[in-house]
Structure formats: C-alpha cells, structure tokens
Backbone as ProteinMPNN parsed JSONL, in Angstrom:
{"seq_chain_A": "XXXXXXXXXXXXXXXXXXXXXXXXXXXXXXXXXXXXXXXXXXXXXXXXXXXX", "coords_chain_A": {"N_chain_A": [[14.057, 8.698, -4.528], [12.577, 10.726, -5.615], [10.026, 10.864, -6.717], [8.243, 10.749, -5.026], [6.058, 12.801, -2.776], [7.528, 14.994, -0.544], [6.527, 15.159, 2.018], [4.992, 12.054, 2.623], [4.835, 9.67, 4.277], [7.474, 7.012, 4.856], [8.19, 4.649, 6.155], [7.543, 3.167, 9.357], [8.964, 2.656, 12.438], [8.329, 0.254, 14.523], [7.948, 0.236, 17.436], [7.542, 2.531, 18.096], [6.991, 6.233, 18.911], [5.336, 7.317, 16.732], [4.184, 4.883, 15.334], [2.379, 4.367, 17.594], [0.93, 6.466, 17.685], [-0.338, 5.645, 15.72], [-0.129, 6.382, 12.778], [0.983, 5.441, 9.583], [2.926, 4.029, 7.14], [2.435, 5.363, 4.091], [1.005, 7.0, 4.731], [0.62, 10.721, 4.674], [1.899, 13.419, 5.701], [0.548, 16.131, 7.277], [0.499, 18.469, 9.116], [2.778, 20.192, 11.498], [2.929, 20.692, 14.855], [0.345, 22.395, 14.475], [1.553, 23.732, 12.124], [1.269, 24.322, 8.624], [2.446, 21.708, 6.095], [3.721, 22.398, 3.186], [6.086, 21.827, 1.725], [9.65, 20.554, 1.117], [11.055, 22.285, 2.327], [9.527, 23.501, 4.44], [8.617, 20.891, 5.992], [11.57, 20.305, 6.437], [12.138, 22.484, 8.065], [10.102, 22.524, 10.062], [10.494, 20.178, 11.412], [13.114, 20.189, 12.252], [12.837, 22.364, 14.397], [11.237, 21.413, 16.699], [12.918, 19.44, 17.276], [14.621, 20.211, 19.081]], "CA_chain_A": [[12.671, 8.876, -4.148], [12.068, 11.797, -6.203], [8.826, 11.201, -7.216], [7.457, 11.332, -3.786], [6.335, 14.079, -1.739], [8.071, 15.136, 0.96], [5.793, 14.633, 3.094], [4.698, 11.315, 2.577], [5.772, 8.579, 5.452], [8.153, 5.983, 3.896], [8.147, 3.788, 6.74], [7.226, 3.853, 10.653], [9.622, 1.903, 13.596], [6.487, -0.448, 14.87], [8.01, 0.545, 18.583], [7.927, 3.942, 17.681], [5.491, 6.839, 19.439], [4.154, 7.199, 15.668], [3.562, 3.786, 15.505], [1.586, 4.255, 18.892], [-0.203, 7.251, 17.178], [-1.283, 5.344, 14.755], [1.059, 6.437, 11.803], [1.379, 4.44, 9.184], [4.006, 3.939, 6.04], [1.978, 5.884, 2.958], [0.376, 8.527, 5.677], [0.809, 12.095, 4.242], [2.43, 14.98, 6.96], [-0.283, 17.588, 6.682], [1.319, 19.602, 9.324], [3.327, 19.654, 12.528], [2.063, 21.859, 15.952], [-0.232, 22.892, 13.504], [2.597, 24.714, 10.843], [1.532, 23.489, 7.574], [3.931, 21.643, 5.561], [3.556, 22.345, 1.736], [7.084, 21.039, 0.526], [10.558, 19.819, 1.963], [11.383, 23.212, 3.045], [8.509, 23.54, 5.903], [9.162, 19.886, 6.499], [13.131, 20.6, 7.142], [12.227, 23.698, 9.303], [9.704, 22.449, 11.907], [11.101, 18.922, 11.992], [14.407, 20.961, 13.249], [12.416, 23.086, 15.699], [10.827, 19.936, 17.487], [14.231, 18.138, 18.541], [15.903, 20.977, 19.473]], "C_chain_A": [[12.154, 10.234, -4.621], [10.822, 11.856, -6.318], [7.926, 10.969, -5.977], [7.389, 12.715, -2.962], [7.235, 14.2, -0.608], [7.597, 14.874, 1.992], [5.055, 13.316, 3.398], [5.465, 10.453, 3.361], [6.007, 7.453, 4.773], [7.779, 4.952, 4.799], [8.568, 4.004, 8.498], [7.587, 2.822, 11.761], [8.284, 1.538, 13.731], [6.796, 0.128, 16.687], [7.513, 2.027, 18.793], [6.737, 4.592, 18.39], [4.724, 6.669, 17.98], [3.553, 6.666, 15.263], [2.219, 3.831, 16.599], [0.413, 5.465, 18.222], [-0.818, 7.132, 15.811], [-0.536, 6.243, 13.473], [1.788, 5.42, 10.793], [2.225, 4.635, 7.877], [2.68, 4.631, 4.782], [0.912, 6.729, 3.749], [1.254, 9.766, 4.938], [1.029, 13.058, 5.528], [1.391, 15.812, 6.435], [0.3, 18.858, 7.688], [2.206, 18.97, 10.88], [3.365, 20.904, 13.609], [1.575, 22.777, 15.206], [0.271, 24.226, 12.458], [2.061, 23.509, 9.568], [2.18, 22.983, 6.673], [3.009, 21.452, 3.915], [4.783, 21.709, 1.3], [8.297, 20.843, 2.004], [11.405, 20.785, 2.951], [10.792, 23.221, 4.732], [9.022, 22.238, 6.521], [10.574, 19.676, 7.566], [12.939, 20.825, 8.389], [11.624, 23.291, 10.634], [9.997, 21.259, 12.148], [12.025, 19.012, 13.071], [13.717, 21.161, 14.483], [11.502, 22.226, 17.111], [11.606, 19.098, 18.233], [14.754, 19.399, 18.422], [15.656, 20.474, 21.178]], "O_chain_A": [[11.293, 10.801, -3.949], [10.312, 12.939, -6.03], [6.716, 11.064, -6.181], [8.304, 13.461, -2.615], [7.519, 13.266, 0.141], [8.222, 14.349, 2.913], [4.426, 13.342, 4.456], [6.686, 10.421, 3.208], [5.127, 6.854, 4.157], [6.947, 4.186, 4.313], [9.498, 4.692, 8.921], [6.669, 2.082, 12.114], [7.303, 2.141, 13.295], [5.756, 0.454, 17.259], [7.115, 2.414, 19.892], [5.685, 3.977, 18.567], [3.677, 6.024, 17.925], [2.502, 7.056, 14.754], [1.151, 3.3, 16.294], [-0.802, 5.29, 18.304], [-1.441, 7.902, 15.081], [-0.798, 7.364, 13.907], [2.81, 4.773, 11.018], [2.101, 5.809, 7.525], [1.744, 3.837, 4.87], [-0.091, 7.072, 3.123], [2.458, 9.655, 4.707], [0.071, 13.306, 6.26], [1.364, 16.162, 5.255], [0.525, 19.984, 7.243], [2.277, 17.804, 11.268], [3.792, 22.001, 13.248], [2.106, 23.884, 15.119], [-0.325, 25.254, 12.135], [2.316, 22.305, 9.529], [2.789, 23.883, 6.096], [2.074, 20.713, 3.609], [4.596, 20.919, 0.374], [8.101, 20.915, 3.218], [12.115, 20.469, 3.906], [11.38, 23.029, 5.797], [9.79, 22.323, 7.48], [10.718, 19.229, 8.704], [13.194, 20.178, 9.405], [12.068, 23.45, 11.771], [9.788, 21.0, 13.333], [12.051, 18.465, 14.174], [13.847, 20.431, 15.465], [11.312, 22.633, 18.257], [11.398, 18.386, 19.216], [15.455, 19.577, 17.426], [16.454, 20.825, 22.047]]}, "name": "protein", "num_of_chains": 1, "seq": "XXXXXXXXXXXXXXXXXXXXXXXXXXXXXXXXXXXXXXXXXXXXXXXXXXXX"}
C-alpha cells in the first residue's frame, strides 16, 4: 500500500465507534485531539498516545 497516504482509512469495523462517528473506508485523518497528522510519523505518535 505504498502509494497511499498514511492517513487515509483503508477500512472501518461497521460495529466500530468510527463506524458510529461516521468514518468511512477512503476518509483522510486530518488530525487527532487536534495534533495534525502530515505523514506516518505524527500518525504513529498520537495513535500511541491515545491507547496508552
């Protein structure tokens, strides 16, 4: 899957809260508790800091 962003949602459990927030499979991450994610780095980092 190289030629996708990182941030781009592959595909979203239908049970799922993101499902519930409306989240769908070719949705773009623009950020997360408002950290913006430019590449797979940011992505990594506050994905981590969320399930801790």
């Amino acid at each position: 899957m190289k030629d996708q962003p990182a941030n781009k949602i592959l595909s979203v459990d239908p049970d799922s809260p993101a499902a519930e927030a409306g989240i769908r499979p070719g949705d773009e991450l623009l950020s997360i508790n408002g950290n913006e994610i430019n590449d797979e780095i940011d992505l990594t980092f506050y994905a981590a800091d969320i399930t801790d």
